[in-house]
Amino acid sequence: MSLLVVGLSHRSAPVSVLERASLAVETQAKLLQDTLAAEPATEAAVLATCNRIELYADVDKFHAGVAELSTLLAQHSGVGLEELTPYLYVHYEDRAVHHLFSVACGLDSMVVGEGQILGQIKDALARGQELHTAGRLLNDLFQQALRVGKRAHSETGIDRAGQSLVTFGLQQLAAGADPGRWAAGKRALVIGAGSMSSLAAATLARTGVADIVVANRTRSRADRLVEILQQGDDTAVRARAVEMSAVGDELTRADIVVSCTGSTGLVLTADAIADALGVTPAAAPERPTVTVTPAPADVDQHAAWVENGSAASAAVAGPATSLHRVTVPAQSTGPVRLALLDLAMPRDIDGAAHRVDGVRLVDIESLAEASADAPMAADVDRVRTIVSDEVAAFGAAQRAAHVAPTVVALRTMAAGVVAGEIARLDGRLPDLDEKQRAEITQTVRRVVDKLLHAPTVRVKQLASEPGGAGYADALRELFDLDPQTVAAVSRADLNDPNRGRS
């Protein structure tokens, strides 16, 4: 296994950089295809959310892999490599597995413990499978990450350590008030009908809003979301769908707006919001700068830190070495007439909307600041233990799987020897009846199976331990196995259409 991940997230980069580096679905597909075409990579998967962009690959050369993946991320994100590099982080082998498992459990989320990341990991796996860029390693890795994430949520109270971005965002809009009381009776406009927008609509309905209007570019998806909302037994919300062209009119009647679309441009401008409220945008003072800590500042430095595989890879995930300062504007003062929650990346709502009188805007950037001081539950430590145990188990399984084709090739060779000797016996003793021949054949096979049983079981056990990869090579050398036969077994396993699918 030579798993490599290169990426950036809210922990390593300011939101302004994440926003510019965001990848549309079609861009993700092109990135995967180009990664596979690059020499160091044999498999690839991309995990792109509003809070992170990560490229996973199975590579045969670490240094070349880091350089190639970093370059590809820069090319497809549209952010220059020199500008992007200070915010990139690198994880290799077991550290890469540990990172994805932690992400799946919500430990690396902006709001610790949120479960939306599991759906995003599932989507990343499905995309890799559809494009045939996820092979045996990444199929196994992402499938196991999903299982680890589900285990963490079912066996611990990690859900109590934080909430979904939607719930957390509504709490910020309520500004200290009880979200249920704050939202009761209000009218909400939800822009978008994807997974996050659907979650937002359902959360608003449970919170107690009276009316929800759903606007989406594809009207049928908006209609479907409205149908789901009206079928809910735990709410009495009134819901209807509109075309995107009606957003301006609906804005004049809304108290709360939640937007999360895949648009690459602004969905709501500050002028449109001001027009809906009948006011004029006003200048506002800026807040003090906020310090953001990015990853180490040089891709070559990343590579230099890893000399002996996973043994040195902890340094790659070590503390950052440089600081970046961003300036975030203040909210307007006065009574709030329109509460805006922007969960999109890149943003849907003009950041200048905070200057419109009567507007409160909460977006990914302000959520990142607010969640920085969120309390951590004791269950987080339990989840970390689960992640560590699962990383060890995954590594052992992968190392054991590495020796499996050699064991299969050995048993295939042994079966061939038995068949050859039985054929020779037939030539020497042609008068053997079928019963005698069957008994002799079964006896020879039993002898061979007993001779091979202990060493093959033991070699699988040894191979599952750290540093056990060499046992497969030793087995091939001792029994003079044909490398092409072993490779053929590996290819057959890799091409199994049922492998890695749930």
Coordinates of C-alpha atoms in Angstrom, one line a residue:
M1 CA 0.0 0.0 0.0
S2 CA 1.3 3.4 -1.0
L3 CA -1.6 5.6 -0.1
L4 CA -1.1 9.4 -0.5
V5 CA -3.4 12.3 0.2
V6 CA -2.8 15.9 -0.7
G7 CA -5.4 18.5 0.2
L8 CA -6.5 21.6 2.0
S9 CA -9.3 22.3 4.4
H10 CA -10.7 24.9 6.8
R11 CA -7.9 23.9 9.2
S12 CA -5.1 24.7 6.8
A13 CA -6.5 27.5 4.6
P14 CA -8.7 30.6 4.9
V15 CA -12.2 30.4 3.5
S16 CA -11.3 32.8 0.8
V17 CA -8.7 30.3 -0.6
L18 CA -11.1 27.3 -0.2
E19 CA -13.8 29.2 -2.0
R20 CA -11.5 29.9 -5.0
A21 CA -10.2 26.4 -5.0
S22 CA -13.6 24.7 -5.0
L23 CA -14.2 22.1 -7.7
A24 CA -17.4 21.6 -9.7
V25 CA -18.5 18.0 -10.3
E26 CA -17.3 18.0 -13.8
T27 CA -14.0 19.4 -12.8
Q28 CA -13.6 16.6 -10.2
A29 CA -14.2 14.0 -12.9
K30 CA -11.4 15.6 -15.1
L31 CA -9.1 15.8 -12.1
L32 CA -9.6 12.1 -11.4
Q33 CA -8.9 11.2 -15.0
D34 CA -5.8 13.3 -15.2
T35 CA -4.5 11.9 -11.9
L36 CA -4.8 8.4 -13.3
A37 CA -3.0 9.5 -16.4
A38 CA -0.1 10.8 -14.3
E39 CA 2.7 8.3 -14.0
P40 CA 2.9 8.0 -10.2
A41 CA -0.8 7.2 -9.6
T42 CA -2.7 3.9 -10.3
E43 CA -5.9 4.8 -8.4
A44 CA -7.5 8.1 -7.5
A45 CA -10.5 9.6 -5.6
V46 CA -11.4 13.2 -4.7
L47 CA -13.2 14.3 -1.6
A48 CA -14.5 17.8 -2.2
T49 CA -16.8 19.5 0.2
C50 CA -17.4 23.1 1.3
N51 CA -14.7 22.7 4.0
R52 CA -12.1 20.6 2.2
I53 CA -10.6 19.5 -1.1
E54 CA -8.5 16.3 -0.9
L55 CA -7.0 14.1 -3.6
Y56 CA -6.3 10.5 -2.7
A57 CA -4.1 8.3 -4.8
D58 CA -2.2 5.0 -4.8
V59 CA 1.3 6.0 -5.9
D60 CA 4.5 4.1 -6.5
K61 CA 6.8 7.1 -5.7
F62 CA 6.2 9.4 -2.8
H63 CA 8.1 12.5 -3.8
A64 CA 6.9 12.4 -7.4
G65 CA 3.4 11.7 -6.2
V66 CA 3.3 14.8 -3.9
A67 CA 4.6 17.0 -6.7
E68 CA 2.2 15.6 -9.3
L69 CA -0.9 15.7 -7.0
S70 CA -0.2 19.2 -5.9
T71 CA 0.3 20.4 -9.4
L72 CA -3.0 18.7 -10.5
L73 CA -4.9 20.3 -7.7
A74 CA -3.6 23.7 -8.6
Q75 CA -4.3 23.3 -12.3
H76 CA -7.9 22.1 -11.8
S77 CA -8.8 24.5 -9.0
G78 CA -7.5 27.5 -10.9
V79 CA -5.4 28.7 -8.0
G80 CA -1.7 29.0 -8.9
L81 CA 0.6 26.3 -7.4
E82 CA 2.8 28.9 -5.7
E83 CA -0.2 30.5 -4.0
L84 CA -1.9 27.1 -3.1
T85 CA 1.2 25.3 -1.8
P86 CA 1.4 27.1 1.7
Y87 CA -2.1 25.7 2.5
L88 CA -1.6 22.1 1.4
Y89 CA -1.1 19.2 3.7
V90 CA 0.2 15.8 2.9
H91 CA -0.5 12.4 4.6
Y92 CA 1.1 9.1 3.6
E93 CA 0.3 5.4 4.2
D94 CA -1.0 4.8 7.7
R95 CA -1.2 8.6 8.4
A96 CA -3.4 8.9 5.3
V97 CA -5.7 6.2 6.5
H98 CA -5.9 7.8 10.0
H99 CA -6.8 11.1 8.4
L100 CA -9.7 9.8 6.3
F101 CA -11.1 7.8 9.2
S102 CA -10.9 10.9 11.4
V103 CA -12.7 12.9 8.7
A104 CA -15.4 10.2 8.5
C105 CA -16.0 10.3 12.2
G106 CA -16.4 14.1 12.2
L107 CA -13.2 14.7 14.2
D108 CA -11.8 17.0 11.4
S109 CA -15.1 18.8 10.7
M110 CA -15.7 22.4 11.3
V111 CA -18.4 21.4 13.7
V112 CA -17.0 18.3 15.5
G113 CA -19.2 15.2 15.2
E114 CA -21.4 16.4 12.3
G115 CA -22.5 13.4 10.2
Q116 CA -23.0 15.0 6.8
I117 CA -19.4 14.1 5.8
L118 CA -20.4 10.4 5.6
G119 CA -22.7 11.2 2.7
Q120 CA -19.9 13.2 1.0
I121 CA -17.4 10.3 1.4
K122 CA -20.0 7.9 0.0
D123 CA -20.4 10.3 -3.0
A124 CA -16.7 10.4 -3.5
L125 CA -16.5 6.6 -3.6
A126 CA -19.4 6.4 -6.0
R127 CA -17.7 8.9 -8.3
G128 CA -14.5 7.0 -8.3
Q129 CA -16.3 3.7 -9.0
E130 CA -18.3 5.2 -11.8
L131 CA -15.2 6.6 -13.5
H132 CA -13.2 3.5 -12.7
T133 CA -10.5 5.5 -10.9
A134 CA -11.0 3.7 -7.6
G135 CA -9.4 0.3 -7.5
R136 CA -8.9 -2.2 -4.8
L137 CA -7.1 0.0 -2.3
L138 CA -9.4 3.1 -2.5
N139 CA -12.5 0.9 -2.6
D140 CA -11.4 -0.8 0.6
L141 CA -10.3 2.4 2.2
F142 CA -13.5 4.4 1.5
Q143 CA -15.8 1.5 2.3
Q144 CA -14.0 1.0 5.6
A145 CA -14.1 4.8 6.3
L146 CA -17.8 4.7 6.0
R147 CA -18.0 1.8 8.4
V148 CA -15.7 3.5 10.9
G149 CA -17.8 6.7 10.8
K150 CA -21.0 4.8 11.4
R151 CA -19.4 2.9 14.2
A152 CA -18.2 6.1 15.9
H153 CA -21.7 7.6 15.7
S154 CA -23.4 4.4 17.0
E155 CA -21.0 3.5 19.8
T156 CA -20.2 6.9 21.2
G157 CA -21.9 10.2 21.9
I158 CA -19.8 12.1 19.3
D159 CA -23.1 13.6 18.0
R160 CA -23.3 15.5 21.3
A161 CA -19.9 17.1 20.6
G162 CA -21.4 19.2 17.8
Q163 CA -24.3 19.5 15.5
S164 CA -24.7 19.6 11.7
L165 CA -23.6 22.8 10.0
V166 CA -27.3 23.6 9.5
T167 CA -28.2 23.4 13.2
F168 CA -25.1 25.2 14.2
G169 CA -25.8 27.9 11.6
L170 CA -29.3 28.4 12.9
Q171 CA -28.0 28.8 16.4
Q172 CA -25.6 31.5 15.2
L173 CA -28.5 33.3 13.4
A174 CA -30.5 33.1 16.6
A175 CA -27.6 35.0 18.3
G176 CA -28.0 33.3 21.7
A177 CA -31.8 32.9 21.7
D178 CA -33.4 29.5 21.7
P179 CA -33.5 28.5 17.9
G180 CA -37.0 27.0 18.3
R181 CA -38.5 30.2 19.8
W182 CA -36.5 32.4 17.4
A183 CA -37.7 30.5 14.3
A184 CA -41.3 29.9 15.4
G185 CA -43.8 31.3 12.9
K186 CA -41.2 32.7 10.5
R187 CA -41.1 32.3 6.7
A188 CA -38.1 30.6 5.2
L189 CA -36.7 30.6 1.7
V190 CA -34.4 27.6 0.9
I191 CA -32.4 28.0 -2.3
G192 CA -31.2 24.7 -3.7
A193 CA -32.5 21.2 -3.4
G194 CA -29.4 19.1 -2.9
S195 CA -28.4 17.1 0.2
M196 CA -27.4 20.1 2.3
S197 CA -30.4 22.2 1.2
S198 CA -32.7 19.3 1.9
L199 CA -31.2 19.0 5.4
A200 CA -31.6 22.7 5.9
A201 CA -35.3 22.5 4.9
A202 CA -36.0 19.5 7.2
T203 CA -34.2 21.2 10.1
L204 CA -36.1 24.4 9.6
A205 CA -39.4 22.5 9.6
R206 CA -38.5 20.7 12.8
T207 CA -37.3 24.0 14.4
G208 CA -40.8 25.4 13.9
V209 CA -40.9 27.8 10.9
A210 CA -44.4 28.2 9.5
D211 CA -43.7 28.4 5.8
I212 CA -40.9 27.1 3.6
V213 CA -40.4 28.1 0.0
V214 CA -37.9 26.0 -2.1
A215 CA -36.3 27.4 -5.2
N216 CA -34.1 25.4 -7.5
R217 CA -32.9 25.5 -11.0
T218 CA -34.5 22.1 -11.7
R219 CA -38.1 22.6 -10.6
S220 CA -38.8 18.8 -10.3
R221 CA -36.2 18.5 -7.5
A222 CA -37.7 21.4 -5.7
D223 CA -41.2 19.8 -6.1
R224 CA -39.8 16.5 -4.7
L225 CA -38.3 18.3 -1.6
V226 CA -41.6 20.0 -0.9
E227 CA -43.4 16.7 -1.2
I228 CA -41.0 15.1 1.4
L229 CA -41.5 18.1 3.7
Q230 CA -45.3 17.8 3.6
Q231 CA -45.1 14.1 4.3
G232 CA -43.3 14.6 7.6
D233 CA -45.2 13.5 10.6
D234 CA -43.3 15.6 13.1
T235 CA -44.0 19.0 11.5
A236 CA -46.9 21.1 10.3
V237 CA -45.0 23.3 8.0
R238 CA -46.5 24.7 4.8
A239 CA -44.2 24.2 1.9
R240 CA -44.2 25.1 -1.8
A241 CA -41.8 25.2 -4.7
V242 CA -40.9 28.1 -7.1
E243 CA -38.7 28.7 -10.0
M244 CA -35.3 30.4 -9.5
S245 CA -36.6 33.4 -11.3
A246 CA -39.1 34.0 -8.4
V247 CA -36.3 34.3 -5.7
G248 CA -36.4 38.1 -5.9
D249 CA -40.1 38.2 -5.1
E250 CA -39.9 35.6 -2.4
L251 CA -37.0 37.5 -0.8
T252 CA -39.4 40.3 0.0
R253 CA -41.5 38.0 2.1
A254 CA -38.9 35.8 3.8
D255 CA -37.6 36.1 7.3
I256 CA -34.9 33.4 6.9
V257 CA -32.9 32.5 3.8
V258 CA -30.7 29.4 3.6
S259 CA -28.7 28.9 0.3
C260 CA -26.6 26.0 -0.8
T261 CA -26.3 25.6 -4.5
G262 CA -23.6 24.4 -6.9
S263 CA -23.4 27.8 -8.6
T264 CA -20.0 29.2 -9.4
G265 CA -21.3 32.8 -9.1
L266 CA -23.4 34.7 -6.6
V267 CA -27.0 33.7 -6.2
L268 CA -27.9 36.7 -4.1
T269 CA -26.2 40.0 -4.5
A270 CA -26.1 42.7 -1.8
D271 CA -28.1 45.0 -4.1
A272 CA -30.8 42.4 -4.6
I273 CA -31.1 41.9 -0.8
A274 CA -31.2 45.7 -0.2
D275 CA -33.9 46.1 -2.9
A276 CA -36.0 43.4 -1.3
L277 CA -35.8 45.2 2.1
G278 CA -36.1 48.6 0.5
V279 CA -32.9 49.9 2.0
T280 CA -29.5 50.9 0.7
P281 CA -26.2 49.1 1.5
A282 CA -24.1 51.2 3.9
A283 CA -20.4 51.1 4.7
A284 CA -19.4 49.2 7.8
P285 CA -16.2 49.1 9.8
E286 CA -14.0 46.0 9.5
R287 CA -13.4 43.6 12.3
P288 CA -9.9 42.8 13.6
T289 CA -8.0 40.3 11.5
V290 CA -8.3 36.6 12.3
T291 CA -5.2 34.4 12.3
V292 CA -5.5 31.2 10.2
T293 CA -2.8 28.6 10.5
P294 CA -2.0 26.8 7.2
A295 CA 0.0 23.7 6.5
P296 CA 3.8 23.9 5.9
A297 CA 4.8 26.3 3.1
D298 CA 6.7 24.2 0.6
V299 CA 5.8 21.0 -1.3
D300 CA 9.4 20.1 -1.4
Q301 CA 9.5 20.5 2.3
H302 CA 6.5 18.0 2.6
A303 CA 8.5 15.5 0.6
A304 CA 11.7 16.0 2.5
W305 CA 10.0 15.2 5.8
V306 CA 9.1 11.7 4.6
E307 CA 12.1 9.5 4.2
N308 CA 11.0 6.1 5.4
G309 CA 7.3 5.7 4.6
S310 CA 4.8 5.8 7.4
A311 CA 7.6 5.9 10.1
A312 CA 8.3 9.5 9.3
S313 CA 4.9 10.5 8.0
A314 CA 3.7 11.9 11.3
A315 CA 6.0 14.8 10.6
V316 CA 3.9 15.5 7.5
A317 CA 0.9 16.0 9.6
G318 CA 2.8 18.0 12.2
P319 CA 2.3 21.6 13.3
A320 CA 2.1 24.4 10.8
T321 CA 5.0 26.6 10.2
S322 CA 3.5 29.9 8.8
L323 CA 0.6 32.2 9.5
H324 CA -1.9 33.9 7.2
R325 CA -4.1 36.8 8.2
V326 CA -7.5 37.5 6.7
T327 CA -9.9 40.4 7.4
V328 CA -13.5 39.6 8.0
P329 CA -16.1 42.4 7.9
A330 CA -18.5 43.1 10.7
Q331 CA -22.2 42.6 10.7
S332 CA -24.6 45.5 10.5
T333 CA -26.2 46.7 13.7
G334 CA -29.9 47.2 14.5
P335 CA -32.9 44.9 14.5
V336 CA -32.7 41.9 12.2
R337 CA -35.3 41.8 9.4
L338 CA -33.7 39.1 7.2
A339 CA -31.4 36.3 8.5
L340 CA -29.2 34.8 5.8
L341 CA -27.4 31.4 6.1
D342 CA -24.9 30.7 3.3
L343 CA -23.7 27.1 3.4
A344 CA -22.3 27.1 -0.2
M345 CA -18.7 26.9 -1.3
P346 CA -18.0 29.0 -3.3
R347 CA -20.4 31.3 -1.6
D348 CA -24.0 31.9 -2.8
I349 CA -24.6 35.2 -1.0
D350 CA -22.6 38.3 -1.5
G351 CA -20.4 38.9 1.6
A352 CA -21.3 42.6 1.3
A353 CA -24.8 41.8 2.4
H354 CA -23.6 42.2 6.0
R355 CA -23.6 46.0 5.3
V356 CA -27.3 46.0 4.5
D357 CA -29.3 47.5 7.4
G358 CA -31.4 44.8 9.0
V359 CA -29.5 41.8 7.7
R360 CA -27.6 39.2 9.7
L361 CA -25.4 37.0 7.5
V362 CA -23.8 33.7 8.7
D363 CA -21.6 31.9 6.2
I364 CA -18.9 29.3 6.2
E365 CA -16.3 31.8 7.4
S366 CA -18.2 33.0 10.4
L367 CA -19.2 29.4 11.2
A368 CA -15.5 28.5 11.3
E369 CA -14.8 31.3 13.8
A370 CA -17.8 30.4 16.0
S371 CA -17.0 26.7 16.1
A372 CA -13.4 27.3 17.1
D373 CA -14.5 27.7 20.7
A374 CA -17.2 25.0 20.6
P375 CA -16.9 22.6 23.6
M376 CA -15.5 19.2 23.1
A377 CA -17.3 16.2 24.5
A378 CA -15.5 13.4 26.4
D379 CA -16.7 11.0 23.7
V380 CA -14.2 12.5 21.3
D381 CA -11.4 10.6 23.1
R382 CA -13.4 7.4 22.6
V383 CA -13.7 8.1 18.9
R384 CA -10.0 8.7 18.6
T385 CA -9.4 5.3 20.1
I386 CA -11.8 3.8 17.6
V387 CA -9.9 5.5 14.8
S388 CA -6.5 4.3 16.0
D389 CA -7.8 0.7 16.4
E390 CA -9.4 0.7 13.0
V391 CA -6.3 2.1 11.3
A392 CA -4.3 -0.7 12.7
A393 CA -6.8 -3.3 11.6
F394 CA -7.0 -1.8 8.1
G395 CA -3.3 -1.9 7.8
A396 CA -3.1 -5.5 8.9
A397 CA -5.9 -6.5 6.4
Q398 CA -4.1 -4.7 3.6
R399 CA -0.8 -6.4 4.3
A400 CA -2.5 -9.8 4.6
A401 CA -4.3 -9.1 1.3
H402 CA -0.9 -8.3 -0.3
V403 CA 0.3 -11.9 0.3
A404 CA -3.0 -13.6 -0.7
P405 CA -2.2 -13.7 -4.5
T406 CA 1.1 -15.4 -3.7
V407 CA -0.6 -18.0 -1.5
V408 CA -3.2 -18.6 -4.3
A409 CA -0.4 -19.0 -6.8
L410 CA 1.4 -21.4 -4.5
R411 CA -1.7 -23.6 -4.2
T412 CA -2.3 -23.4 -7.9
M413 CA 1.2 -24.6 -8.5
A414 CA 0.7 -27.4 -6.0
A415 CA -2.5 -28.5 -7.7
G416 CA -0.6 -28.6 -11.0
V417 CA 2.1 -30.8 -9.4
V418 CA -0.6 -33.2 -8.1
A419 CA -2.4 -33.4 -11.5
G420 CA 0.9 -34.1 -13.2
E421 CA 1.9 -36.9 -10.8
I422 CA -1.6 -38.5 -11.1
A423 CA -1.3 -38.4 -14.9
R424 CA 2.1 -40.0 -14.6
L425 CA 0.6 -42.7 -12.3
D426 CA -2.1 -43.4 -14.9
G427 CA 0.6 -44.1 -17.4
R428 CA 2.5 -46.5 -15.2
L429 CA -0.6 -48.3 -13.7
P430 CA -3.2 -48.2 -16.4
D431 CA -5.2 -51.1 -14.8
L432 CA -6.2 -49.0 -11.7
D433 CA -10.0 -48.9 -11.4
E434 CA -11.8 -45.6 -10.8
K435 CA -12.2 -46.2 -7.1
Q436 CA -8.5 -46.9 -6.6
R437 CA -7.5 -43.9 -8.7
A438 CA -9.8 -41.6 -6.8
E439 CA -8.5 -42.8 -3.4
I440 CA -4.9 -42.3 -4.5
T441 CA -5.7 -38.8 -5.9
Q442 CA -7.5 -37.8 -2.7
T443 CA -4.6 -39.1 -0.6
V444 CA -2.0 -37.1 -2.5
R445 CA -4.1 -34.0 -2.3
R446 CA -4.5 -34.4 1.4
V447 CA -0.7 -34.7 1.9
V448 CA -0.1 -31.6 -0.2
D449 CA -2.8 -29.6 1.7
K450 CA -1.4 -30.6 5.1
L451 CA 2.1 -29.7 4.1
L452 CA 1.0 -26.2 2.8
H453 CA -1.6 -25.4 5.5
A454 CA 0.7 -24.4 8.3
P455 CA 3.1 -22.2 6.2
T456 CA 0.3 -20.5 4.3
V457 CA -1.6 -19.7 7.5
R458 CA 1.5 -18.5 9.2
V459 CA 2.7 -16.3 6.3
K460 CA -0.7 -14.6 6.3
Q461 CA -0.4 -13.9 10.0
L462 CA 3.2 -12.6 9.6
A463 CA 2.3 -10.5 6.6
S464 CA -0.5 -8.7 8.6
E465 CA 2.1 -7.4 11.0
P466 CA 4.0 -4.1 10.4
G467 CA 6.9 -4.8 8.1
G468 CA 5.4 -8.1 6.9
A469 CA 5.2 -7.2 3.2
G470 CA 8.5 -9.1 2.6
Y471 CA 7.0 -12.5 3.4
A472 CA 5.2 -12.6 0.1
D473 CA 8.5 -12.0 -1.7
A474 CA 10.1 -14.8 0.4
L475 CA 7.4 -17.2 -0.5
R476 CA 7.7 -16.5 -4.2
E477 CA 11.5 -17.0 -3.9
L478 CA 11.4 -20.2 -1.9
F479 CA 8.9 -21.9 -4.1
D480 CA 10.1 -20.4 -7.4
L481 CA 6.7 -19.1 -8.2
D482 CA 6.1 -17.4 -11.6
P483 CA 5.7 -13.7 -11.0
Q484 CA 3.3 -13.5 -14.0
T485 CA 1.0 -16.1 -12.2
V486 CA 0.9 -14.0 -9.1
A487 CA 0.2 -10.8 -11.1
A488 CA -2.6 -12.6 -12.9
V489 CA -4.2 -13.5 -9.6
S490 CA -3.9 -9.9 -8.4
R491 CA -5.5 -8.5 -11.6
A492 CA -8.4 -11.0 -11.3
D493 CA -9.0 -9.9 -7.7
L494 CA -8.8 -6.2 -8.7
N495 CA -11.2 -6.6 -11.6
D496 CA -13.8 -8.5 -9.5
P497 CA -17.0 -6.4 -10.2
N498 CA -18.3 -7.2 -6.7
R499 CA -15.3 -6.0 -4.9
G500 CA -15.5 -2.8 -2.9
R501 CA -19.3 -2.4 -3.4
S502 CA -21.8 -2.5 -0.7

